[in-house]
Amino acid sequence: VTQAFKVNVFGQSEKRRDIFIDVHTDKTKAYLGEKILVTFKWYFSKDIGDYRINIPWLDGIKNFLVTDPELDKNLNYQRLTINGDKQIAALRSRELYKGREYMVISFQKVLTPIAAGTYALGPVFLKCDVVTGYRRSRHRSALDNFFNDDFDEFFGLGRNAVTEPFATRSNKMTLDINEVPGQHKPAEYDGAVGRFTFAVNVKPISLKVGEPVTLTMKVAGSGNIEQLKLPYIPDLEFFKGYEPESKINVTHKGGEVRGEKIFEKVLIPRYAGDYEIPEIIFAFFNPETGRYQTKKRGPFKIHVEIGRASCRERV
C-alpha cells in the first residue's frame, strides 16, 4: 500500500521556476497492445534536502501493464525512492530549459494498454526541503557534487543546511486507447501491434520416421514483442506435434520497444513419404498505417524415409 502524505501545493501562478516536475508520453492516443513510453523529469536549480515523490496511479493503474524499460549499460543509473519505499533506476544530468540550466532527475516507465477507453493519469506530487542557506561556511554543495557524489548522499546535506519545505505537482495526462479495427481483420490475427518482420526456418527437410523436424519462427521489429503469440500453423495430421517453446530479446531505446521473439515447434513424422507443411501465417496491426498486414512463409516440403520401425508404424 502506498504511504499517503499531505502536501500544500502552489497554484500555477505560484509555480517556482527553480523546482518543478514534468511528465510526458511519446503518444496520447494508442491502440490496444501498443506501447506507451512515459518519461518523468524533476528539474531543480536549488540544493535539495529531504524529498518525497508520490505517483498515485503508478502502482495500481487499471487496464495497463506497467514495465521498466531496459537499462542502457553505457549510462550510470542511481537509486531513487518513489511512492514511499519503492526504489527505481533514475538518471541525473544537466539540462537547459527555456534558457536556464537545471539539474534533472529522470526515469521512465512503459505502459501497455489491455482495455480500450479514456484514462486520466493524475499528477505526480513532490515534497522536498529546499536549501535556503547554511549556518556555517558552505563547503561543496549537492549542486557542486552532482556528478560525483553517491546518489544516497546527494540528498543528505548535513546539519549545516537551512531549509524550507516546498511542494508542487506535475501536469495531468489523458490517454485515449482504441480497439484495433474490426474491418479487414485477418482470421489469423491474434493481438500483435507494431511493425514486424517474419521468418521461418524448417530443419531438417529430409529425415527418417521418428526423427524430429524443428520449425523455427522469428518475429522481429517494434511493438508489443512480449505479448506476441505463436503464428498460425495449420493442422499437420501426419506429424506428432509438441508444445512450442519461445524465447525473447527486447530493448527499449529512443522511446521505442524493439526486439525479437523466437518460437520453436518440434514435429515428429508418423509415416514415411513426401509431405508439405502448409503456409505459416503471421498477422499484425500496424498503428502507423492503420492497417493489418499479413506475412506468409512456406509451404515447406519434407521427405521422410523408413526408419528402424516398419514403414507404416505410427510413432
XYZ file of C-alpha atoms in Angstrom:
315
model
C 0.000 0.000 0.000
C 1.414 3.374 -0.969
C 2.056 5.595 2.037
C -0.037 8.769 1.931
C 1.213 12.211 2.813
C -0.179 15.732 2.781
C 1.240 18.498 0.651
C 0.490 22.165 0.308
C 0.528 22.713 -3.416
C 1.437 26.005 -5.049
C -1.030 27.244 -7.619
C 0.083 27.615 -11.211
C 0.739 31.326 -10.710
C 2.964 30.496 -7.737
C 4.995 27.867 -9.551
C 8.650 28.190 -8.725
C 10.933 28.411 -11.697
C 13.710 26.656 -9.808
C 11.858 23.394 -8.948
C 9.189 21.604 -10.987
C 8.195 18.197 -12.373
C 7.270 17.398 -15.972
C 5.590 14.180 -17.122
C 5.042 13.381 -20.781
C 4.334 10.413 -23.039
C 5.556 9.606 -26.526
C 1.895 9.427 -27.595
C -1.515 10.251 -26.116
C -3.530 8.044 -28.486
C -2.773 4.362 -28.943
C -4.288 1.042 -29.906
C -4.690 -1.969 -27.648
C -1.296 -3.573 -27.198
C 0.625 -0.537 -28.440
C 3.433 0.551 -26.111
C 3.378 3.985 -24.469
C 6.607 5.382 -23.039
C 6.161 7.688 -20.018
C 9.044 9.977 -19.047
C 9.242 11.661 -15.640
C 11.607 14.632 -15.157
C 12.321 16.554 -11.955
C 14.000 19.897 -12.644
C 15.714 21.952 -9.952
C 18.341 24.665 -9.690
C 18.459 24.802 -5.885
C 20.144 22.496 -3.404
C 17.649 19.916 -2.131
C 17.450 18.238 1.253
C 14.900 15.522 2.017
C 12.349 14.663 -0.682
C 9.260 12.537 -1.300
C 7.751 11.700 -4.686
C 4.315 10.129 -4.991
C 2.812 8.857 -8.245
C -0.651 7.645 -7.179
C -1.523 5.736 -10.357
C 1.798 4.028 -10.990
C 1.369 1.027 -8.684
C -2.323 0.484 -9.325
C -3.231 1.658 -12.798
C -6.058 -0.433 -14.199
C -6.120 -1.908 -17.691
C -2.408 -1.324 -18.269
C 0.682 -3.461 -17.884
C 3.461 -1.379 -16.317
C 7.054 -2.395 -17.044
C 10.509 -0.875 -16.831
C 12.480 -0.067 -19.973
C 15.729 -1.908 -20.410
C 18.620 -0.046 -18.814
C 21.380 1.250 -21.041
C 24.622 -0.382 -19.894
C 26.568 2.700 -21.002
C 24.764 5.001 -18.562
C 25.250 5.440 -14.816
C 21.925 4.888 -13.048
C 21.257 5.818 -9.439
C 18.664 4.787 -6.874
C 15.562 6.937 -6.491
C 12.802 6.217 -3.977
C 9.188 6.863 -5.005
C 5.783 6.047 -3.530
C 7.163 5.702 -0.037
C 9.605 2.819 -0.355
C 9.845 1.725 -3.990
C 13.330 2.066 -5.447
C 13.771 2.628 -9.168
C 16.679 3.351 -11.504
C 16.999 7.033 -12.420
C 19.388 9.215 -14.361
C 20.776 12.568 -13.314
C 22.037 15.150 -15.752
C 22.190 18.831 -16.577
C 19.721 20.351 -18.997
C 18.909 23.760 -20.431
C 15.223 24.596 -20.177
C 13.947 27.917 -21.501
C 17.449 29.351 -21.325
C 18.083 28.272 -17.749
C 20.318 25.432 -16.557
C 18.837 22.776 -14.288
C 19.839 19.593 -12.613
C 17.453 16.864 -13.792
C 16.418 13.559 -12.238
C 14.643 11.400 -14.836
C 13.200 7.916 -15.174
C 10.818 6.098 -17.498
C 8.022 3.522 -17.465
C 6.371 1.579 -20.293
C 2.579 1.240 -20.335
C 0.847 -1.450 -22.407
C -2.950 -0.974 -22.610
C -5.057 -4.117 -22.314
C -8.502 -2.498 -22.465
C -9.887 0.307 -24.609
C -11.095 3.562 -23.064
C -10.065 7.050 -21.983
C -7.786 7.150 -18.959
C -6.824 10.125 -16.827
C -3.391 9.934 -15.220
C -3.248 12.242 -12.240
C -0.293 14.473 -11.375
C 2.940 13.450 -9.716
C 3.323 15.004 -6.273
C 6.656 16.251 -4.962
C 7.502 17.374 -1.455
C 11.046 18.398 -0.610
C 13.219 20.614 1.551
C 14.828 23.479 -0.334
C 18.136 24.729 0.995
C 17.964 28.482 1.641
C 21.348 28.838 3.297
C 23.929 27.338 5.639
C 24.677 28.048 9.280
C 28.394 27.749 8.685
C 30.686 28.283 5.768
C 29.415 26.392 2.813
C 31.706 23.684 1.553
C 30.729 21.750 -1.541
C 27.013 21.747 -2.125
C 24.893 18.973 -3.546
C 24.712 21.022 -6.717
C 28.517 21.128 -6.943
C 28.818 17.409 -6.259
C 26.016 16.408 -8.582
C 28.113 14.268 -10.894
C 30.461 12.887 -8.227
C 28.552 12.039 -5.047
C 26.755 8.784 -4.382
C 23.036 9.159 -5.006
C 22.171 8.340 -1.399
C 24.423 11.183 -0.254
C 23.069 13.599 -2.815
C 20.014 14.404 -0.722
C 21.776 14.364 2.632
C 23.276 17.820 3.067
C 24.138 17.569 6.747
C 23.100 19.680 9.753
C 24.528 22.944 8.477
C 21.899 23.412 5.786
C 18.987 25.764 6.446
C 15.893 24.524 4.595
C 12.272 25.354 3.996
C 9.541 22.902 2.879
C 8.250 23.047 -0.668
C 5.551 21.103 -2.501
C 4.426 21.016 -6.099
C 2.807 18.729 -8.625
C 3.186 17.884 -12.273
C 0.782 18.186 -15.152
C -2.086 15.734 -15.680
C -2.350 13.475 -18.719
C -5.135 11.776 -20.650
C -4.645 8.654 -22.748
C -7.117 7.526 -25.421
C -6.898 3.787 -26.106
C -8.749 2.387 -29.117
C -9.664 -1.111 -30.188
C -7.951 -2.308 -33.324
C -10.347 -2.011 -36.302
C -12.887 -4.759 -36.804
C -12.969 -4.386 -40.566
C -10.452 -6.280 -42.686
C -9.113 -8.152 -39.654
C -7.347 -11.348 -40.813
C -8.605 -14.605 -39.341
C -5.054 -15.299 -38.145
C -4.748 -12.031 -36.206
C -4.017 -12.642 -32.503
C -3.213 -9.273 -30.926
C 0.143 -8.259 -32.438
C 0.502 -4.456 -32.718
C 3.570 -2.837 -34.235
C 5.898 -3.127 -37.211
C 7.341 -6.595 -37.683
C 9.276 -8.899 -39.966
C 8.626 -12.629 -40.022
C 10.943 -15.502 -40.909
C 10.535 -19.305 -40.797
C 13.206 -21.972 -40.958
C 12.488 -25.725 -41.202
C 15.269 -28.229 -40.457
C 15.914 -30.898 -41.482
C 13.815 -31.296 -44.606
C 14.997 -34.886 -45.161
C 14.776 -37.324 -42.248
C 13.521 -40.714 -41.100
C 10.342 -41.769 -39.357
C 10.633 -40.965 -35.646
C 13.264 -38.251 -36.097
C 12.414 -34.645 -35.188
C 11.989 -31.699 -37.533
C 12.082 -28.230 -35.978
C 10.046 -25.226 -37.145
C 11.789 -22.023 -36.051
C 9.646 -18.897 -36.395
C 11.141 -15.463 -35.672
C 9.127 -12.258 -35.321
C 11.294 -9.119 -35.069
C 10.632 -5.399 -35.018
C 8.987 -2.719 -32.897
C 5.805 -3.276 -30.890
C 4.325 -5.485 -28.201
C 7.051 -8.109 -28.531
C 6.422 -9.629 -25.085
C 2.757 -10.348 -25.812
C 3.227 -11.971 -29.224
C 1.645 -15.388 -29.637
C 2.612 -18.349 -31.809
C 1.924 -17.641 -35.501
C -0.877 -19.606 -37.083
C 0.120 -23.158 -38.077
C -2.420 -25.389 -39.890
C -3.129 -28.879 -38.579
C -0.476 -31.384 -39.563
C -2.159 -34.804 -39.367
C 0.897 -36.783 -40.493
C 3.082 -35.353 -37.736
C 3.037 -35.575 -33.985
C 3.475 -32.063 -32.596
C 4.857 -30.888 -29.282
C 4.105 -27.714 -27.355
C 6.172 -24.851 -28.783
C 8.898 -23.121 -26.813
C 9.731 -19.431 -27.102
C 12.499 -17.024 -26.166
C 12.555 -13.264 -26.292
C 15.051 -10.442 -26.605
C 13.721 -6.925 -26.073
C 15.317 -3.480 -25.879
C 13.787 -0.089 -25.065
C 15.824 2.631 -26.713
C 14.944 6.027 -28.097
C 11.375 5.731 -26.865
C 10.824 2.570 -28.904
C 10.400 -1.041 -27.858
C 12.310 -3.272 -30.259
C 13.390 -6.862 -30.240
C 12.575 -10.344 -31.412
C 10.588 -13.345 -30.280
C 11.547 -16.795 -31.478
C 9.170 -19.766 -31.425
C 10.362 -23.344 -31.888
C 7.967 -26.215 -32.535
C 9.133 -29.821 -32.846
C 7.300 -32.218 -35.165
C 7.792 -35.975 -35.446
C 6.732 -37.584 -38.774
C 4.425 -40.568 -38.287
C 4.960 -42.243 -41.643
C 7.444 -42.397 -44.472
C 6.629 -40.333 -47.540
C 6.752 -36.868 -49.032
C 4.838 -34.199 -47.149
C 4.228 -30.498 -47.267
C 3.996 -28.161 -44.317
C 1.484 -25.518 -45.484
C 2.000 -21.777 -45.296
C 2.687 -20.425 -41.830
C 0.933 -17.102 -41.318
C 1.662 -14.168 -39.008
C -0.769 -11.233 -38.955
C -0.335 -7.908 -37.149
C -1.830 -4.439 -36.978
C 0.457 -1.565 -37.965
C -0.543 1.552 -35.956
C 1.422 3.837 -38.275
C -0.559 2.856 -41.376
C -3.765 1.965 -39.530
C -3.914 -1.317 -41.452
C -3.437 -5.018 -40.899
C -0.523 -6.792 -42.520
C -0.086 -10.493 -43.153
C 3.204 -12.303 -43.599
C 3.190 -15.783 -45.142
C 6.096 -18.190 -45.288
C 6.164 -21.564 -46.996
C 4.961 -24.098 -47.933
C 7.846 -26.375 -46.934
C 8.439 -29.821 -48.454
C 9.575 -32.641 -46.151
C 10.922 -36.035 -47.276
C 10.596 -38.850 -44.725
C 12.278 -42.215 -45.190
C 11.594 -45.519 -43.489
C 13.198 -45.740 -40.084
C 14.004 -48.783 -37.997
C 10.327 -49.283 -37.383
C 8.078 -50.608 -40.127
C 7.100 -48.309 -42.956
C 3.572 -47.626 -41.751
C 4.086 -47.837 -37.994
C 2.760 -44.952 -36.002
C 5.127 -43.004 -33.800
